[in-house]
Amino acid sequence: MTRTVIHSEQAPAAIGTYSQAIKIDNVVYLSGQIGLDPYSMELVEGIEAQIRRVFDNLKAVCEAAGGSLADIAKLNIFLTDLGNFQLVNQIMGEYFTQPYPARAALGINTLPRNALVEMDGILVINQ
C-alpha cells in the first residue's frame, strides 16, 4: 500500500489539520472543498460562484492526483440551503458527463467560514 499526500497550488491550501487529498494506491480521498479562491483564500460571493469555485477546486486536486473529475466515483455535497439543490445539478452538468458519479446531497446547518456549499469525494484513477 502506497500512501501519498496530494497538493495543488490551484486549490486552496488546507485551513486545518488535513491534506487536500490522500492517494492510496489508485484511490484518492478528496477533502471537503468550499468556495475559497486559492490565491486570495477568500470565500467567493454568492451560491452560484461558490458552487463553481468548489468544482474548480476539486478539479485542480483531481488533476494533481493524476486524474480528473470524470474519475470521481462518489461525490458528497453539503448545502446550507437545500433550495439550491437544482442549481447544483445544473452546474454539475457543466462539469460532468455520464456516467455521473454516485452522489449524496445533505442539508446542514453551517459550514466553515459560513460557506454555502462544500463537497468532498473519492476518485479512482488508472495507474
Coordinates of N, CA and C in Angstrom, one line a residue:
M1 N 0.9 -1.2 0.0 CA 0.0 0.0 0.0 C 0.9 1.2 0.0
T2 N 0.6 2.1 -0.9 CA 1.4 3.4 -1.0 C 0.4 4.5 -0.7
R3 N 0.8 5.3 0.3 CA 0.1 6.5 0.7 C 0.8 7.8 0.3
T4 N 0.1 8.6 -0.4 CA 0.7 9.8 -1.0 C -0.2 11.0 -0.6
V5 N 0.4 12.1 -0.2 CA -0.3 13.4 0.0 C -0.4 14.1 -1.3
I6 N -1.6 14.5 -1.6 CA -1.8 15.3 -2.9 C -2.0 16.7 -2.5
H7 N -1.3 17.6 -3.3 CA -1.5 19.0 -3.1 C -1.4 19.7 -4.5
S8 N -2.3 20.7 -4.6 CA -2.4 21.6 -5.8 C -2.3 23.0 -5.4
E9 N -1.5 23.8 -6.0 CA -1.4 25.2 -5.8 C -2.7 25.9 -6.5
Q10 N -3.4 25.2 -7.3 CA -4.6 25.7 -8.0 C -5.8 25.5 -7.1
A11 N -5.7 25.0 -5.9 CA -6.8 24.8 -5.0 C -6.4 25.4 -3.7
P12 N -7.3 25.8 -2.8 CA -7.0 26.5 -1.6 C -6.1 25.6 -0.7
A13 N -5.2 26.2 0.0 CA -4.4 25.4 1.0 C -5.3 25.0 2.1
A14 N -5.0 23.9 2.7 CA -5.8 23.4 3.9 C -5.9 24.5 4.9
I15 N -7.1 24.6 5.5 CA -7.2 25.6 6.6 C -7.3 25.0 7.9
G16 N -6.9 23.8 8.0 CA -6.9 23.0 9.3 C -5.9 21.9 9.2
T17 N -6.1 20.9 10.1 CA -5.2 19.8 10.2 C -5.6 18.6 9.2
Y18 N -5.5 18.9 7.9 CA -5.8 17.9 6.9 C -5.1 18.2 5.6
S19 N -5.1 17.2 4.7 CA -4.5 17.4 3.4 C -5.6 17.6 2.4
Q20 N -5.2 18.2 1.3 CA -6.2 18.4 0.2 C -6.8 17.0 -0.3
A21 N -5.9 16.1 -0.3 CA -6.3 14.7 -0.7 C -5.2 13.7 -0.3
I22 N -5.6 12.5 -0.1 CA -4.7 11.4 0.2 C -4.9 10.3 -0.9
K23 N -3.9 9.9 -1.5 CA -3.9 8.8 -2.5 C -3.4 7.6 -1.9
I24 N -4.1 6.5 -2.0 CA -3.7 5.2 -1.5 C -3.9 4.2 -2.7
D25 N -2.7 3.8 -3.3 CA -2.7 3.0 -4.5 C -3.4 3.8 -5.6
N26 N -4.6 3.4 -6.1 CA -5.2 4.2 -7.2 C -6.5 4.8 -6.7
V27 N -6.7 4.9 -5.4 CA -7.9 5.6 -4.9 C -7.5 6.9 -4.2
V28 N -8.2 7.9 -4.5 CA -7.9 9.3 -4.0 C -9.1 9.7 -3.1
Y29 N -8.8 10.1 -1.9 CA -9.8 10.6 -1.0 C -9.7 12.1 -0.9
L30 N -10.7 12.8 -1.5 CA -10.7 14.2 -1.6 C -11.2 14.9 -0.3
S31 N -10.5 15.8 0.3 CA -11.1 16.5 1.4 C -12.1 17.5 0.9
G32 N -13.0 17.9 1.8 CA -14.0 18.9 1.5 C -13.4 20.2 1.0
Q33 N -14.1 20.7 -0.1 CA -13.7 22.0 -0.6 C -14.9 22.9 -0.5
I34 N -14.6 24.1 0.0 CA -15.6 25.2 0.0 C -15.2 26.2 -1.1
G35 N -16.0 27.2 -1.3 CA -15.7 28.2 -2.4 C -14.7 29.2 -2.1
L36 N -13.5 28.7 -1.6 CA -12.4 29.6 -1.4 C -11.6 29.8 -2.7
D37 N -11.3 31.1 -3.0 CA -10.4 31.4 -4.1 C -9.0 30.9 -3.6
P38 N -8.3 30.1 -4.4 CA -7.0 29.5 -4.0 C -5.9 30.6 -3.8
Y39 N -6.0 31.7 -4.4 CA -5.0 32.8 -4.4 C -5.2 33.8 -3.2
S40 N -6.4 34.2 -3.1 CA -6.7 35.2 -2.0 C -7.1 34.5 -0.7
M41 N -7.5 33.2 -0.8 CA -8.1 32.4 0.3 C -9.3 33.1 0.9
E42 N -10.0 33.8 0.1 CA -11.3 34.5 0.5 C -12.4 33.7 -0.2
L43 N -13.6 33.6 0.6 CA -14.7 33.0 0.0 C -15.3 33.8 -1.1
V44 N -15.6 33.2 -2.2 CA -16.3 33.9 -3.3 C -17.7 34.2 -2.9
E45 N -18.3 35.3 -3.6 CA -19.6 35.7 -3.2 C -20.7 35.0 -3.9
G46 N -21.7 34.6 -3.2 CA -22.9 34.0 -3.8 C -22.9 32.5 -4.1
I47 N -24.0 31.9 -4.1 CA -24.1 30.5 -4.2 C -23.6 29.9 -5.5
E48 N -24.0 30.6 -6.6 CA -23.5 30.1 -7.9 C -22.0 30.2 -8.0
A49 N -21.4 31.3 -7.6 CA -20.0 31.4 -7.7 C -19.3 30.4 -6.8
Q50 N -19.9 30.1 -5.6 CA -19.3 29.1 -4.7 C -19.4 27.7 -5.2
I51 N -20.5 27.4 -5.9 CA -20.6 26.0 -6.5 C -19.5 25.9 -7.5
R52 N -19.4 26.8 -8.4 CA -18.4 26.8 -9.5 C -17.0 26.7 -8.9
R53 N -16.7 27.5 -7.9 CA -15.4 27.5 -7.3 C -15.1 26.2 -6.7
V54 N -16.1 25.5 -6.0 CA -15.9 24.2 -5.4 C -15.5 23.2 -6.5
F55 N -16.2 23.2 -7.6 CA -15.9 22.3 -8.7 C -14.5 22.5 -9.2
D56 N -14.2 23.8 -9.4 CA -12.8 24.1 -9.9 C -11.8 23.7 -8.9
N57 N -12.0 23.9 -7.6 CA -11.0 23.4 -6.6 C -10.9 21.9 -6.7
L58 N -12.0 21.2 -6.7 CA -12.0 19.7 -6.8 C -11.2 19.3 -8.0
K59 N -11.5 19.9 -9.2 CA -10.9 19.6 -10.4 C -9.3 19.7 -10.3
A60 N -8.9 20.8 -9.7 CA -7.4 21.0 -9.5 C -6.8 19.9 -8.7
V61 N -7.4 19.5 -7.6 CA -6.9 18.4 -6.8 C -6.9 17.1 -7.5
C62 N -8.0 16.8 -8.2 CA -8.1 15.6 -9.0 C -6.9 15.6 -10.0
E63 N -6.7 16.7 -10.7 CA -5.6 16.7 -11.7 C -4.2 16.6 -11.0
A64 N -4.0 17.1 -9.8 CA -2.8 17.0 -9.1 C -2.5 15.5 -8.7
A65 N -3.6 14.8 -8.6 CA -3.5 13.3 -8.2 C -3.3 12.5 -9.5
G66 N -3.4 13.1 -10.7 CA -3.2 12.3 -11.9 C -4.5 11.9 -12.5
G67 N -5.6 12.5 -12.0 CA -7.0 12.1 -12.6 C -7.7 13.3 -13.0
S68 N -9.0 13.2 -13.1 CA -9.9 14.3 -13.5 C -11.3 14.1 -12.8
L69 N -12.1 15.1 -12.9 CA -13.5 15.0 -12.4 C -14.2 13.7 -12.8
A70 N -13.9 13.3 -14.1 CA -14.5 12.1 -14.6 C -14.2 10.8 -13.8
D71 N -13.1 10.9 -13.0 CA -12.7 9.7 -12.3 C -13.3 9.7 -10.9
I72 N -14.1 10.7 -10.5 CA -14.8 10.7 -9.2 C -15.9 9.6 -9.2
A73 N -15.7 8.7 -8.3 CA -16.7 7.6 -8.1 C -17.8 8.0 -7.2
K74 N -17.5 8.8 -6.2 CA -18.5 9.2 -5.1 C -18.3 10.6 -4.8
L75 N -19.4 11.4 -4.9 CA -19.3 12.8 -4.5 C -20.3 13.1 -3.4
N76 N -19.9 13.8 -2.4 CA -20.8 14.2 -1.3 C -20.9 15.7 -1.4
I77 N -22.2 16.2 -1.3 CA -22.5 17.6 -1.4 C -23.2 18.0 -0.1
F78 N -22.7 19.1 0.5 CA -23.3 19.6 1.7 C -23.8 21.0 1.4
L79 N -25.1 21.3 1.7 CA -25.7 22.6 1.4 C -26.3 23.1 2.6
T80 N -26.1 24.4 2.9 CA -26.8 25.1 4.0 C -28.3 25.4 3.6
D81 N -28.6 25.3 2.3 CA -30.0 25.5 1.9 C -30.3 24.5 0.8
L82 N -31.1 23.5 1.0 CA -31.4 22.5 0.0 C -32.2 23.1 -1.1
G83 N -32.7 24.4 -1.0 CA -33.3 25.1 -2.1 C -32.3 25.3 -3.2
N84 N -31.1 25.2 -3.0 CA -30.0 25.4 -4.0 C -29.7 24.0 -4.7
F85 N -30.4 23.0 -4.4 CA -30.1 21.7 -5.0 C -30.2 21.7 -6.5
Q86 N -31.2 22.3 -7.0 CA -31.3 22.3 -8.5 C -30.2 23.1 -9.2
L87 N -29.7 24.1 -8.5 CA -28.6 24.9 -9.1 C -27.4 24.0 -9.1
V88 N -27.1 23.3 -8.1 CA -26.0 22.4 -8.0 C -26.1 21.4 -9.2
N89 N -27.3 20.8 -9.4 CA -27.5 19.9 -10.5 C -27.2 20.5 -11.9
Q90 N -27.7 21.7 -12.0 CA -27.5 22.4 -13.3 C -26.0 22.7 -13.5
I91 N -25.3 23.2 -12.6 CA -23.8 23.5 -12.7 C -23.0 22.2 -12.8
M92 N -23.4 21.2 -12.0 CA -22.7 19.9 -12.1 C -22.7 19.3 -13.5
G93 N -23.8 19.6 -14.2 CA -24.0 19.1 -15.6 C -23.0 19.8 -16.6
E94 N -22.4 20.9 -16.2 CA -21.4 21.6 -17.0 C -20.0 21.0 -16.7
Y95 N -19.8 20.4 -15.6 CA -18.5 19.8 -15.2 C -18.4 18.3 -15.4
F96 N -19.5 17.6 -15.4 CA -19.5 16.2 -15.5 C -20.4 15.7 -16.7
T97 N -20.0 14.5 -17.2 CA -20.8 13.9 -18.2 C -21.1 12.5 -17.7
Q98 N -22.0 11.8 -18.4 CA -22.4 10.5 -18.0 C -21.3 9.5 -18.3
P99 N -21.0 8.5 -17.5 CA -21.8 8.2 -16.3 C -21.4 9.1 -15.2
Y100 N -22.4 9.6 -14.5 CA -22.2 10.5 -13.4 C -21.7 9.7 -12.1
P101 N -21.0 10.4 -11.2 CA -20.6 9.6 -10.0 C -21.8 9.3 -9.1
A102 N -21.6 8.4 -8.2 CA -22.6 8.2 -7.2 C -22.5 9.5 -6.3
R103 N -23.7 9.8 -5.7 CA -23.7 11.1 -5.0 C -24.7 11.1 -3.9
A104 N -24.3 11.9 -2.9 CA -25.2 12.2 -1.8 C -25.3 13.7 -1.6
A105 N -26.5 14.3 -1.3 CA -26.6 15.7 -1.0 C -27.3 15.8 0.3
L106 N -26.7 16.6 1.2 CA -27.2 16.7 2.5 C -27.4 18.2 2.9
G107 N -28.5 18.5 3.6 CA -28.7 19.8 4.1 C -28.1 19.9 5.5
I108 N -27.3 20.9 5.7 CA -26.7 21.0 7.0 C -26.8 22.5 7.5
N109 N -26.6 22.7 8.8 CA -26.8 24.0 9.4 C -25.7 25.0 9.0
T110 N -24.4 24.7 9.2 CA -23.4 25.6 8.9 C -22.2 24.9 8.3
L111 N -21.3 25.7 7.7 CA -20.1 25.2 7.1 C -18.9 26.1 7.5
P112 N -17.7 25.6 7.4 CA -16.6 26.5 7.7 C -16.6 27.8 6.9
R113 N -16.3 28.9 7.6 CA -16.2 30.3 7.0 C -17.6 30.7 6.5
N114 N -18.7 30.1 7.0 CA -20.0 30.4 6.6 C -20.2 30.2 5.1
A115 N -19.5 29.2 4.6 CA -19.7 28.8 3.2 C -21.2 28.3 3.0
L116 N -21.6 28.3 1.7 CA -23.0 27.9 1.4 C -23.0 26.5 0.9
V117 N -21.8 26.0 0.5 CA -21.7 24.6 -0.1 C -20.3 24.1 0.1
E118 N -20.3 22.8 0.4 CA -19.0 22.1 0.5 C -19.1 20.7 -0.2
M119 N -18.1 20.3 -0.8 CA -18.1 18.9 -1.5 C -16.8 18.2 -1.2
D120 N -16.9 16.9 -1.1 CA -15.8 16.0 -1.0 C -16.1 14.8 -1.8
G121 N -15.1 13.9 -2.0 CA -15.4 12.8 -2.8 C -14.2 11.8 -2.8
I122 N -14.5 10.7 -3.6 CA -13.5 9.6 -3.8 C -13.3 9.4 -5.3
L123 N -12.1 9.5 -5.7 CA -11.9 9.2 -7.1 C -11.0 8.0 -7.3
V124 N -11.2 7.2 -8.4 CA -10.4 6.0 -8.7 C -9.8 6.3 -10.0
I125 N -8.4 6.2 -10.0 CA -7.7 6.5 -11.3 C -6.9 5.3 -11.7
N126 N -6.7 5.3 -13.0 CA -5.8 4.2 -13.6 C -4.4 4.6 -13.3
Q127 N -3.6 3.6 -12.9 CA -2.2 3.9 -12.6 C -1.3 3.7 -13.7

